[in-house]
């Protein structure tokens, strides 16, 4: 790993980022979390592990992903210059592969052959199924029934890759309930099963581990940007559901105080409608899925279902490090509606020939809004976390509604 | 010695701890069930606070919690319900089973005070391992409320550390997995229970998956009391229409009473 981060963003020995994080799980899992933390620390101190991961990232996933100057988009917007970090060009089409390769190699080191994962949009599920096939491991993916319906293509891809997709019928039948069900399965099979969490959420050491595996995004983007522009970007924008692509990107820039960081949540139908996934803007601190962070909840502490057109952002929680970055003011968190994200999809398609994932379109929308207010000398770097092939049906249905 | 500990040290072959989801199928029925369990001489009652995301629970308790939430149940109302039960003469020690988030939202200090005033004797928080429970323990200590820790077969070298924190009792999880009926139990569980018993300063209780009188008898040899949760909650769930029907209610309560008696039979 590269430069050390400022202390304020380092996790402490209890897995806390400031007051956020920790381990709020059934006792049955505590031994497994301790075991995982030990294995993770040993792995990241082992040059052989880095070498194996680096080789897979380069030879299998296709890293480094390019930095693209979005010239036509910049001309259209008429403000700051816009750049894209192309995580959509990873194998399987999103940044999720960085983390699953890391965690699956760790599982292999620990001698575990059964992998489980939760998925919303299906990108983490597809990435999990992919690395399981690559490394010859069993894989079960928990997915809310509503997401199974919305993301049929990804369900088929996972099955084609040899994974078992388990539809989850409890609660809101989306990512929240898929995650709960994956944890329940893990509680039952903890002795031989490795749980690959797809975002910087969950009990310690998951947020730290996923951030470590996603940091490659920011490290690459930072050096690519310096190489091309001989300076750092003025603004960096990334979408935030659980927040893994954003943490991966931000991690490399946290110490660069002159770089302004923006996290974009899903405002769904609008913040005032109650149908959104803007956890940091509208939530309160609480515990969900093993960590203390911001959470959409009612006054009695019951979790409120989230809404977003993007299945990957449709989550009432958020990674604890984001909660800390919000409270310390290092990152500005804002939100973009379903409608604005759809407009951004169309805009990026027509100006750059790039179809972004609906998740990533939230970052594009905010970057465009921001760039308009800035002079031409300034630069905005967008984390384009994934490609939109999986969302084509959803987008088409929305376009049909508009007509 | 706290009242919970006293209840678990009373001479008896079989000490039963039934679990109810507060407000399922409705608060009045929960009150009647509390009176019924008190009359049947159970050792302690575990009162579950319904929660939207019950990670440690299987489908039976999850569905019961969802039903209770639909009827507007929440932590404050559970405490009010306990208070009413106490006022109507229910004497059995009451232990609240709640996920941590509702407690955080109420505030630990406010919760501990309100729980004590409502006649609650202890609290079990399934998603608050000992490493995270210091703030709750401090708040509860101020109000004489036991914080009951859980210990699992996977706890290994953590067993002693957890047991040493025991207040009221130490809750031993019978096997891996969530709450819910199990067909059988591993032989290893007996050794696990004896190990906890050796190091625990307070009584030991076993739960998760225990549904039949023979399970209760079997585990009564290795623990001071046995929790029956999902099996009872399922029975209540199956009788919920009858329980809410004036003409059929008595019969349904009698069936539940018979089930509890059968579990307690030595």
XYZ file of C-alpha atoms in Angstrom, chain A residues 129-304:
176
model
C -19.751 -15.538 -8.752
C -16.902 -14.690 -11.125
C -14.074 -14.977 -8.610
C -15.656 -18.120 -7.164
C -15.524 -19.694 -10.634
C -11.973 -18.433 -11.154
C -10.726 -19.893 -7.879
C -12.891 -23.025 -7.929
C -15.048 -22.180 -4.920
C -18.739 -22.654 -4.139
C -20.798 -19.481 -4.166
C -24.264 -18.552 -2.898
C -25.604 -15.066 -3.564
C -28.473 -13.604 -1.512
C -30.619 -11.167 -3.441
C -33.924 -9.507 -2.582
C -36.838 -10.771 -4.641
C -37.562 -7.247 -5.860
C -33.965 -6.924 -7.105
C -34.139 -10.382 -8.687
C -37.040 -8.989 -10.701
C -35.284 -5.695 -11.525
C -31.951 -7.275 -12.421
C -32.846 -10.471 -14.257
C -29.871 -10.277 -16.562
C -27.437 -10.259 -13.641
C -29.279 -13.172 -12.007
C -28.789 -15.142 -15.200
C -25.113 -14.165 -15.351
C -24.544 -15.370 -11.794
C -26.225 -18.686 -12.536
C -24.229 -19.076 -15.732
C -21.085 -18.591 -13.645
C -22.156 -21.459 -11.435
C -23.414 -19.542 -8.411
C -26.676 -20.210 -6.627
C -28.901 -17.137 -6.362
C -31.082 -17.218 -3.251
C -34.128 -14.925 -3.562
C -34.945 -13.215 -0.262
C -38.635 -12.677 0.453
C -38.497 -10.968 3.841
C -38.977 -7.261 4.538
C -38.530 -4.915 1.595
C -37.106 -7.714 -0.590
C -34.106 -5.555 -1.526
C -30.447 -5.186 -0.534
C -31.189 -4.589 3.170
C -32.975 -7.903 3.506
C -30.501 -9.743 1.280
C -27.765 -8.569 3.662
C -29.731 -9.680 6.742
C -30.335 -13.069 5.177
C -26.663 -13.452 4.232
C -25.705 -12.703 7.847
C -28.261 -15.276 9.088
C -26.806 -17.859 6.731
C -23.324 -16.971 7.940
C -24.384 -17.374 11.588
C -25.515 -20.901 10.715
C -22.503 -21.917 8.587
C -19.764 -19.756 10.062
C -17.306 -22.598 10.487
C -16.759 -23.340 6.806
C -18.138 -20.254 5.046
C -16.508 -16.961 4.099
C -18.878 -13.984 3.837
C -17.778 -11.530 1.144
C -19.429 -8.209 1.967
C -19.677 -5.994 -1.100
C -19.371 -2.557 0.410
C -17.626 -0.661 3.210
C -20.401 -1.660 5.605
C -20.790 -4.459 8.157
C -18.865 -5.214 11.336
C -15.137 -4.521 11.724
C -12.919 -5.459 9.881
C -15.156 -5.352 6.785
C -15.253 -1.563 6.251
C -11.477 -1.379 6.590
C -10.866 -4.481 4.488
C -13.135 -3.428 1.618
C -11.596 0.060 1.657
C -8.129 -1.499 1.452
C -9.130 -3.536 -1.606
C -10.911 -0.584 -3.270
C -8.179 1.931 -2.619
C -6.575 0.895 -5.895
C -9.186 3.109 -7.632
C -8.019 6.281 -5.928
C -4.318 5.448 -6.015
C -4.434 4.847 -9.763
C -6.629 7.858 -10.465
C -4.408 10.149 -8.421
C -1.211 9.183 -10.190
C -2.899 9.134 -13.622
C -4.271 12.601 -12.997
C -0.889 13.921 -11.835
C 0.798 12.392 -14.880
C -1.691 13.890 -17.325
C -2.385 17.273 -15.728
C 0.712 17.773 -13.541
C -1.565 18.661 -10.647
C -4.327 17.193 -8.499
C -8.014 17.498 -9.397
C -9.918 20.306 -7.648
C -12.978 18.145 -7.065
C -13.593 14.413 -6.828
C -17.133 13.045 -7.078
C -18.405 9.521 -6.358
C -21.793 7.933 -5.672
C -22.553 6.504 -2.223
C -24.853 3.603 -1.444
C -22.869 1.575 1.045
C -20.000 3.666 -0.274
C -17.244 1.340 -1.494
C -16.295 3.016 -4.786
C -16.393 6.391 -3.025
C -14.129 5.253 -0.187
C -11.786 3.612 -2.684
C -11.529 6.863 -4.589
C -11.489 9.254 -1.597
C -8.906 7.241 0.368
C -6.116 8.386 -1.941
C -7.106 12.062 -1.657
C -8.009 12.431 2.035
C -4.603 13.851 2.884
C -4.734 16.295 -0.044
C -6.613 19.047 1.736
C -6.882 21.135 -1.443
C -8.959 18.442 -3.164
C -12.675 18.788 -2.420
C -14.494 15.492 -2.079
C -18.186 14.989 -2.845
C -20.263 11.902 -2.029
C -23.566 11.583 -3.873
C -26.478 9.693 -2.386
C -29.710 8.677 -4.071
C -32.518 11.187 -3.494
C -34.963 8.806 -5.216
C -38.280 10.568 -5.820
C -36.979 13.545 -3.784
C -35.812 14.080 -0.209
C -39.185 15.472 0.844
C -41.110 12.428 -0.420
C -39.648 10.000 2.106
C -38.803 7.739 -0.845
C -35.055 8.006 -1.119
C -31.797 6.431 0.018
C -30.084 9.600 1.293
C -28.841 8.076 4.535
C -26.226 10.693 5.428
C -28.473 13.641 4.574
C -31.668 12.330 6.167
C -30.677 9.550 8.573
C -29.531 9.434 12.186
C -26.750 7.425 13.835
C -27.744 3.859 14.682
C -26.835 0.206 14.195
C -27.555 -1.793 11.057
C -25.838 -4.954 9.841
C -23.130 -4.923 12.434
C -21.900 -1.372 12.572
C -22.768 1.992 14.078
C -23.267 4.522 11.316
C -25.952 6.713 9.814
C -29.218 4.943 9.184
C -32.680 5.708 7.813
C -34.894 4.973 10.795
C -37.965 6.128 12.657
C -37.981 7.664 16.157
C -38.261 4.188 17.730
C -35.174 2.874 15.960
C -36.983 0.783 13.356
C -35.253 0.792 9.971
C -37.100 2.671 7.221
